[in-house]
Amino acid sequence: METERLYYNDPYLLEFDANIIETRPVGDRFGIILDKTAFYPTSGGQPNDLGTINGLPLVDCLEDEASGNIIHVIEGTITGSSVHGRIDPARRTDHMQQHSGQHVLSQAFVEIFNWPTVSFHLGTVSCTIDLPVDSVSREQAEAAEELANRIVRENRSVVVRYIAHENVAEAGLRKPTDRSGDIRVIDIAGYDRSACGGTHVRITGEIGPILITGIERAKKQIRVEFICGDRVLQYARRANSTLESISQTISAAPFETARAVRALWDEYQKARKRIEELESELLDYEAARFPLTDGIATATFKGRGIEKLKMLAVKICTRPGTVALLADEGDQLRVVFARSADATVDVAALLKKTLGRFGGRGGGRPNLAQGGGLTGSADEILNFAQDLSRGPAPRS
Ligand SMILES: [Zn+2]
């Protein structure tokens, strides 16, 4: 016996009594099949309802494709044969608003541009429909949005009809269906007819506003992101508080913030470039005066960063006959070894020996090498490298 779907004919029914006809494990949870249910199972782009069964949380609700039964997955175990189910009203209402809104918006794209909806997804934050076209302009999206919102305002009735499979060709459905038997059709008066198993509002006014929030290309189609009903209010509140916050931070009127942020960004880019130039000049100055002992510069820095260390080492080694052995104690101990063009020591070989003694990883060329993750004090490591660089490697 197939589960009777109470939500088919009354999506406003939020409590029901039913009998268990089968129990089965679903993963490590308890699954039950009822003779009838008001819980909507995940299908057709619409996620499942939540709620409770005998006071225990329903964690999932799915269709058993083979039997057409609905499996309720619950937290805990139920004994006995009869249950009382309660549907989470906020989630149900939200899904009804989004799904009915989708039918209205999809038909708006058909009516104005003759673009069918090829798929629909109802997400926790937003919903999407995919249109098989190359592009959708902001103006085209707004035209569909305006028609959709007019249909909402006209408060048209939304009726569930059942049409025999053989009569479906004349039923004027928005999209053909390959279902057999009686086809459940959602009929928005004088506007749209779609084969659908979802939960829908009874009049379009209950959908509330329909807002397109994004248009993006997805696999040779256009994905239109939208929200309906209470989600639009939440979105507007959030967008408003974000705008207010930016507006206060940069002292610009809310609708002037885009221009003001653009100007700030350009200024920031210029400043960043200028800082880089000044840093480079400062490094030149530091490198030219860096103290050398027998032509060797050694120093340990704290968190200066590997790139800056490399730049400094290279600049020091523009002085003839120079070797630079620099260390940085940041999140890990890093070293940079460099030599001037006229020096003979191979700093890559020097680094390899140093890593052999203190561990870590790294490599480079004869004139510039870097390593990281060494174990030991920076002084000890640099002394070791300094001794090596002065002559042949000491035998151990
Ligand atoms: Zn639908």
Coordinates of C-alpha atoms and ligand atoms in Angstrom, one line a residue:
M1 CA 0.0 0.0 0.0
E2 CA 1.4 3.4 -1.0
T3 CA 1.5 6.1 1.6
E4 CA -1.5 8.5 1.3
R5 CA -0.1 12.0 0.8
L6 CA -2.3 14.3 2.9
Y7 CA -0.3 17.4 1.8
Y8 CA -1.5 16.7 -1.8
N9 CA -4.9 18.0 -1.0
D10 CA -4.3 20.1 2.1
P11 CA -0.9 21.7 2.4
Y12 CA -2.3 23.7 5.3
L13 CA -2.7 20.6 7.4
L14 CA 0.0 20.7 10.1
E15 CA -1.0 17.9 12.4
F16 CA -2.2 14.4 11.7
D17 CA -2.7 10.9 13.1
A18 CA -1.5 7.8 11.2
N19 CA -0.6 4.2 11.6
I20 CA 2.8 2.6 11.2
I21 CA 2.9 0.0 8.4
E22 CA 6.6 -0.6 8.4
T23 CA 9.7 0.2 10.3
R24 CA 13.3 -0.1 8.9
P25 CA 16.7 1.1 9.8
V26 CA 18.0 4.1 7.8
G27 CA 21.7 4.3 8.4
D28 CA 22.0 4.3 12.2
R29 CA 18.6 5.9 12.6
F30 CA 15.0 4.7 12.8
G31 CA 12.8 4.9 9.7
I32 CA 9.0 4.5 9.6
I33 CA 6.5 4.2 6.8
L34 CA 3.0 5.4 7.6
D35 CA -0.4 4.6 6.0
K36 CA -0.7 8.4 5.5
T37 CA 1.4 11.5 6.1
A38 CA 1.3 15.3 5.9
F39 CA 5.1 15.4 5.8
Y40 CA 6.6 16.4 2.4
P41 CA 9.5 14.2 1.3
T42 CA 12.5 15.7 -0.6
S43 CA 11.5 15.6 -4.3
G44 CA 11.1 17.8 -7.4
G45 CA 13.6 20.4 -6.2
Q46 CA 11.8 21.0 -2.9
P47 CA 13.4 19.8 0.4
N48 CA 11.5 17.8 3.0
D49 CA 9.4 19.1 5.8
L50 CA 10.7 18.9 9.4
G51 CA 8.7 18.6 12.6
T52 CA 8.0 15.8 15.1
I53 CA 6.4 12.4 15.2
N54 CA 5.2 11.4 18.7
G55 CA 7.3 14.3 20.0
L56 CA 10.5 12.9 18.4
P57 CA 12.3 15.1 15.9
L58 CA 11.9 14.2 12.3
V59 CA 15.4 14.5 10.8
D60 CA 14.7 13.5 7.2
C61 CA 11.8 12.5 5.0
L62 CA 12.4 10.8 1.7
E63 CA 10.6 8.9 -1.1
D64 CA 11.3 5.2 -1.6
E65 CA 11.4 5.2 -5.3
A66 CA 10.6 1.5 -5.8
S67 CA 7.4 1.5 -3.7
G68 CA 6.4 5.1 -3.8
N69 CA 6.3 5.0 0.0
I70 CA 7.5 7.9 2.2
I71 CA 10.2 7.1 4.7
H72 CA 10.2 9.2 7.9
V73 CA 13.6 9.2 9.6
I74 CA 13.4 10.1 13.2
E75 CA 15.7 10.8 16.2
G76 CA 14.9 8.0 18.6
T77 CA 12.6 5.0 18.5
I78 CA 8.9 4.6 18.4
T79 CA 7.0 1.7 19.9
G80 CA 3.3 1.0 19.2
S81 CA 1.5 1.3 15.9
S82 CA -0.1 4.8 15.9
V83 CA 1.6 8.1 15.7
H84 CA 0.8 11.8 15.8
G85 CA 2.8 14.0 13.5
R86 CA 3.4 17.8 13.7
I87 CA 4.8 19.7 10.8
D88 CA 7.2 22.6 11.4
P89 CA 4.9 25.5 10.3
A90 CA 7.6 28.1 9.5
R91 CA 9.5 25.8 7.2
R92 CA 6.3 24.6 5.5
T93 CA 5.1 28.1 4.9
D94 CA 8.5 29.2 3.6
H95 CA 8.6 26.3 1.2
M96 CA 5.1 27.0 -0.1
Q97 CA 6.1 30.6 -0.7
Q98 CA 9.3 29.7 -2.5
H99 CA 7.8 26.9 -4.6
S100 CA 4.6 28.8 -5.7
G101 CA 6.8 31.8 -6.3
Q102 CA 8.9 29.7 -8.6
H103 CA 5.9 28.6 -10.7
V104 CA 4.9 32.3 -11.0
L105 CA 8.4 33.4 -12.0
S106 CA 9.0 30.5 -14.4
Q107 CA 5.8 31.3 -16.2
A108 CA 6.7 35.0 -16.4
F109 CA 9.9 34.0 -18.3
V110 CA 7.8 31.8 -20.6
E111 CA 5.1 34.5 -21.2
I112 CA 7.5 37.3 -22.0
F113 CA 10.5 35.6 -23.6
N114 CA 9.3 32.0 -24.2
W115 CA 12.1 30.7 -22.1
P116 CA 11.2 27.4 -20.3
T117 CA 12.6 26.5 -16.9
V118 CA 14.7 23.4 -17.2
S119 CA 15.4 22.9 -13.5
F120 CA 14.5 24.3 -10.0
H121 CA 16.3 24.2 -6.7
L122 CA 14.8 25.4 -3.4
G123 CA 17.8 26.1 -1.1
T124 CA 18.0 27.2 2.5
V125 CA 19.0 30.7 1.6
S126 CA 17.8 31.2 -2.0
C127 CA 16.2 29.4 -4.8
T128 CA 17.3 29.0 -8.4
I129 CA 15.8 28.2 -11.8
D130 CA 17.9 27.4 -14.9
L131 CA 16.9 28.8 -18.3
P132 CA 18.4 27.3 -21.5
V133 CA 19.6 30.6 -22.9
D134 CA 23.0 32.3 -23.4
S135 CA 22.3 35.5 -21.4
V136 CA 19.6 37.2 -19.4
S137 CA 20.1 41.0 -19.0
R138 CA 19.2 42.9 -15.8
E139 CA 16.3 44.5 -17.8
Q140 CA 14.9 41.1 -18.9
A141 CA 15.1 39.8 -15.4
E142 CA 13.3 42.8 -14.1
A143 CA 10.5 42.5 -16.7
A144 CA 9.9 38.9 -15.5
E145 CA 10.1 40.0 -11.9
E146 CA 7.5 42.7 -12.5
L147 CA 5.1 40.4 -14.2
A148 CA 5.5 37.8 -11.4
N149 CA 4.8 40.4 -8.7
R150 CA 1.8 41.6 -10.6
I151 CA 0.4 38.0 -10.6
V152 CA 1.0 38.0 -6.8
R153 CA -0.9 41.2 -6.3
E154 CA -3.8 40.0 -8.4
N155 CA -4.3 37.4 -5.7
R156 CA -5.2 34.6 -8.2
S157 CA -6.4 31.3 -6.9
V158 CA -4.0 28.4 -6.9
V159 CA -5.9 25.1 -7.3
V160 CA -4.8 21.5 -7.4
R161 CA -6.3 19.5 -10.2
Y162 CA -5.9 15.9 -11.2
I163 CA -5.8 15.2 -14.9
A164 CA -5.9 11.7 -16.4
H165 CA -2.7 10.9 -18.3
E166 CA -4.5 10.6 -21.7
N167 CA -5.9 14.1 -21.3
V168 CA -2.7 15.7 -20.4
A169 CA -1.8 16.9 -23.9
E170 CA -4.8 19.2 -24.0
A171 CA -4.3 20.4 -20.4
G172 CA -1.9 23.2 -21.5
L173 CA 0.9 22.4 -19.2
R174 CA 3.9 24.7 -19.1
K175 CA 6.2 21.7 -19.4
P176 CA 5.4 18.2 -20.6
T177 CA 5.4 15.4 -18.0
D178 CA 6.4 11.8 -18.4
R179 CA 4.4 10.7 -15.4
S180 CA 1.7 8.0 -15.7
G181 CA -1.6 7.7 -14.1
D182 CA -3.5 10.8 -12.8
I183 CA -1.3 13.8 -13.1
R184 CA -1.4 16.4 -10.2
V185 CA -1.5 19.8 -11.7
I186 CA -1.0 23.2 -9.9
D187 CA -3.3 25.6 -11.7
I188 CA -2.8 29.3 -11.1
A189 CA -6.0 30.9 -12.4
G190 CA -5.6 32.1 -16.0
Y191 CA -1.9 32.1 -15.8
D192 CA 0.0 28.8 -15.4
R193 CA -0.6 25.0 -15.2
S194 CA 2.3 22.8 -14.1
A195 CA 2.5 19.1 -13.2
C196 CA 3.9 19.2 -9.7
G197 CA 3.9 17.3 -6.4
G198 CA 4.9 20.2 -4.2
T199 CA 3.2 22.1 -1.5
H200 CA 1.6 25.4 -2.7
V201 CA -0.3 28.4 -1.4
R202 CA -4.0 28.7 -2.2
I203 CA -3.9 32.3 -3.5
T204 CA -0.9 34.0 -5.1
G205 CA -1.0 36.9 -2.5
E206 CA 0.3 34.5 0.1
I207 CA 3.6 34.2 -1.9
G208 CA 4.5 37.7 -1.0
P209 CA 7.1 39.6 -3.0
I210 CA 9.3 37.8 -5.5
L211 CA 12.9 39.2 -5.9
I212 CA 15.6 38.1 -8.3
T213 CA 18.9 38.3 -6.4
G214 CA 21.3 37.1 -9.0
I215 CA 21.9 36.0 -12.6
E216 CA 24.8 33.8 -13.4
R217 CA 26.1 31.6 -16.2
A218 CA 26.0 27.9 -15.3
K219 CA 27.0 25.1 -17.8
K220 CA 25.7 26.8 -21.0
Q221 CA 22.5 27.9 -19.1
I222 CA 21.6 30.9 -17.1
R223 CA 20.9 30.4 -13.4
V224 CA 18.4 32.9 -12.0
E225 CA 18.6 33.2 -8.2
F226 CA 15.5 34.5 -6.4
I227 CA 13.7 34.6 -3.1
C228 CA 10.0 34.9 -2.2
G229 CA 7.8 36.0 0.7
D230 CA 9.3 36.4 4.1
R231 CA 12.8 35.8 2.8
V232 CA 12.5 39.1 0.9
L233 CA 11.9 41.0 4.1
Q234 CA 14.8 39.2 5.8
Y235 CA 17.0 40.0 2.8
A236 CA 16.0 43.6 2.7
R237 CA 16.7 44.0 6.4
R238 CA 20.1 42.4 6.1
A239 CA 21.0 44.4 3.0
N240 CA 19.9 47.6 4.7
S241 CA 21.9 47.0 7.8
T242 CA 25.0 46.1 5.7
L243 CA 24.5 49.3 3.7
E244 CA 24.1 51.4 6.9
S245 CA 27.2 49.9 8.3
I246 CA 29.3 50.7 5.2
S247 CA 27.7 54.1 5.1
Q248 CA 28.7 54.9 8.7
T249 CA 32.2 53.5 8.2
I250 CA 33.0 55.6 5.2
S251 CA 30.8 58.5 6.0
A252 CA 28.8 58.5 2.8
A253 CA 25.0 58.5 2.2
P254 CA 23.8 54.8 1.8
F255 CA 23.2 55.0 -2.0
E256 CA 26.5 57.0 -2.5
T257 CA 28.5 54.1 -1.0
A258 CA 29.2 52.3 -4.3
R259 CA 30.9 55.4 -5.7
A260 CA 32.6 56.3 -2.5
V261 CA 34.0 52.7 -2.0
R262 CA 35.3 52.8 -5.7
A263 CA 37.1 56.0 -5.0
L264 CA 38.6 54.6 -1.7
W265 CA 39.6 51.5 -3.5
D266 CA 41.5 53.4 -6.2
E267 CA 43.2 55.5 -3.5
Y268 CA 44.1 52.4 -1.6
Q269 CA 45.7 50.8 -4.7
K270 CA 47.7 54.0 -5.3
A271 CA 48.8 54.1 -1.6
R272 CA 49.8 50.4 -1.7
K273 CA 52.0 51.0 -4.8
R274 CA 53.6 53.9 -3.1
I275 CA 54.3 51.9 0.1
E276 CA 55.9 49.2 -2.1
E277 CA 58.2 51.8 -3.7
L278 CA 59.1 53.3 -0.3
E279 CA 59.8 49.8 1.2
S280 CA 62.1 49.1 -1.7
E281 CA 63.9 52.3 -1.2
L282 CA 64.2 51.6 2.5
L283 CA 65.6 48.1 1.7
D284 CA 68.2 49.7 -0.7
Y285 CA 69.2 52.0 2.2
E286 CA 69.4 49.1 4.7
A287 CA 71.3 46.8 2.3
A288 CA 73.9 49.5 1.4
R289 CA 74.8 49.9 5.1
F290 CA 74.3 46.3 6.3
P291 CA 77.3 45.4 8.5
L292 CA 79.6 42.7 7.0
T293 CA 82.1 40.5 8.8
D294 CA 84.7 39.1 6.4
G295 CA 82.2 39.8 3.6
I296 CA 79.4 37.9 5.3
A297 CA 76.2 39.5 6.4
T298 CA 74.3 37.5 9.1
A299 CA 71.1 38.6 10.9
T300 CA 68.0 37.2 12.4
F301 CA 64.6 38.9 12.1
K302 CA 61.3 38.3 13.7
G303 CA 58.4 37.7 11.4
R304 CA 59.7 39.9 8.6
G305 CA 58.5 37.4 6.0
I306 CA 60.4 35.3 3.4
E307 CA 59.8 37.7 0.5
K308 CA 61.2 40.7 2.3
L309 CA 64.1 38.6 3.5
K310 CA 64.9 37.5 0.0
M311 CA 64.7 41.1 -1.3
L312 CA 67.1 42.2 1.4
A313 CA 69.6 39.4 0.8
V314 CA 69.6 40.0 -2.9
K315 CA 70.1 43.8 -2.4
I316 CA 73.0 43.2 0.1
C317 CA 74.6 40.9 -2.4
T318 CA 74.8 43.7 -5.0
R319 CA 77.9 44.7 -3.0
P320 CA 80.9 42.8 -4.5
G321 CA 82.4 39.8 -2.6
T322 CA 79.4 39.4 -0.3
V323 CA 77.4 36.5 1.2
A324 CA 74.2 37.0 3.1
L325 CA 72.9 34.5 5.6
L326 CA 69.6 35.7 6.9
A327 CA 67.0 34.0 9.2
D328 CA 63.5 34.8 10.1
E329 CA 61.7 33.6 13.3
G330 CA 58.1 33.6 12.3
D331 CA 55.5 30.8 12.5
Q332 CA 58.6 28.6 11.6
L333 CA 62.3 29.3 11.3
R334 CA 63.2 30.2 7.7
V335 CA 66.5 31.0 6.2
V336 CA 67.7 32.8 3.0
F337 CA 71.2 32.4 1.7
A338 CA 72.5 34.6 -1.1
R339 CA 75.8 35.6 -2.7
S340 CA 77.1 38.3 -5.0
A341 CA 77.8 37.5 -8.6
D342 CA 81.6 37.5 -8.0
A343 CA 81.5 35.3 -4.9
T344 CA 82.3 31.6 -5.3
V345 CA 80.4 29.9 -2.6
D346 CA 77.4 27.8 -3.8
V347 CA 74.6 28.8 -1.4
A348 CA 72.3 26.0 -2.6
A349 CA 74.9 23.5 -1.5
L350 CA 75.4 25.4 1.7
L351 CA 71.7 25.3 2.4
K352 CA 71.6 21.5 1.6
K353 CA 74.3 20.9 4.2
T354 CA 72.6 23.2 6.7
L355 CA 69.3 21.3 6.2
G356 CA 71.2 18.1 6.6
R357 CA 72.3 19.2 10.0
F358 CA 69.1 21.0 11.3
G359 CA 66.3 19.4 9.2
G360 CA 63.7 21.3 7.3
R361 CA 63.1 21.7 3.6
G362 CA 64.2 24.1 0.9
G363 CA 66.4 24.6 -2.2
G364 CA 67.5 27.2 -4.8
R365 CA 70.3 28.1 -7.1
P366 CA 74.0 28.6 -6.4
N367 CA 73.4 32.4 -5.9
L368 CA 70.1 32.3 -4.0
A369 CA 68.5 29.6 -1.8
Q370 CA 65.8 29.5 0.8
G371 CA 64.7 27.0 3.4
G372 CA 62.1 26.6 6.2
G373 CA 61.1 24.4 9.1
L374 CA 64.7 24.1 10.6
T375 CA 65.0 23.0 14.2
G376 CA 67.5 24.8 16.3
S377 CA 68.3 28.4 17.3
A378 CA 68.7 30.9 14.5
D379 CA 72.2 31.9 15.9
E380 CA 73.3 28.3 16.0
I381 CA 72.1 27.7 12.4
L382 CA 73.6 30.9 11.0
N383 CA 77.0 30.2 12.8
F384 CA 77.0 26.7 11.2
A385 CA 76.4 28.2 7.8
Q386 CA 78.9 30.9 8.3
D387 CA 81.6 28.5 9.2
L388 CA 80.8 26.3 6.2
S389 CA 80.8 29.3 3.9
R390 CA 84.3 30.3 5.0
G391 CA 86.0 27.1 3.8
P392 CA 85.6 23.4 3.1
A393 CA 82.9 21.7 5.1
P394 CA 84.2 20.6 8.5
R395 CA 84.4 16.8 8.9
S396 CA 82.2 15.3 11.5
Ligands
ZN1 ZN 6.5 22.7 -8.8

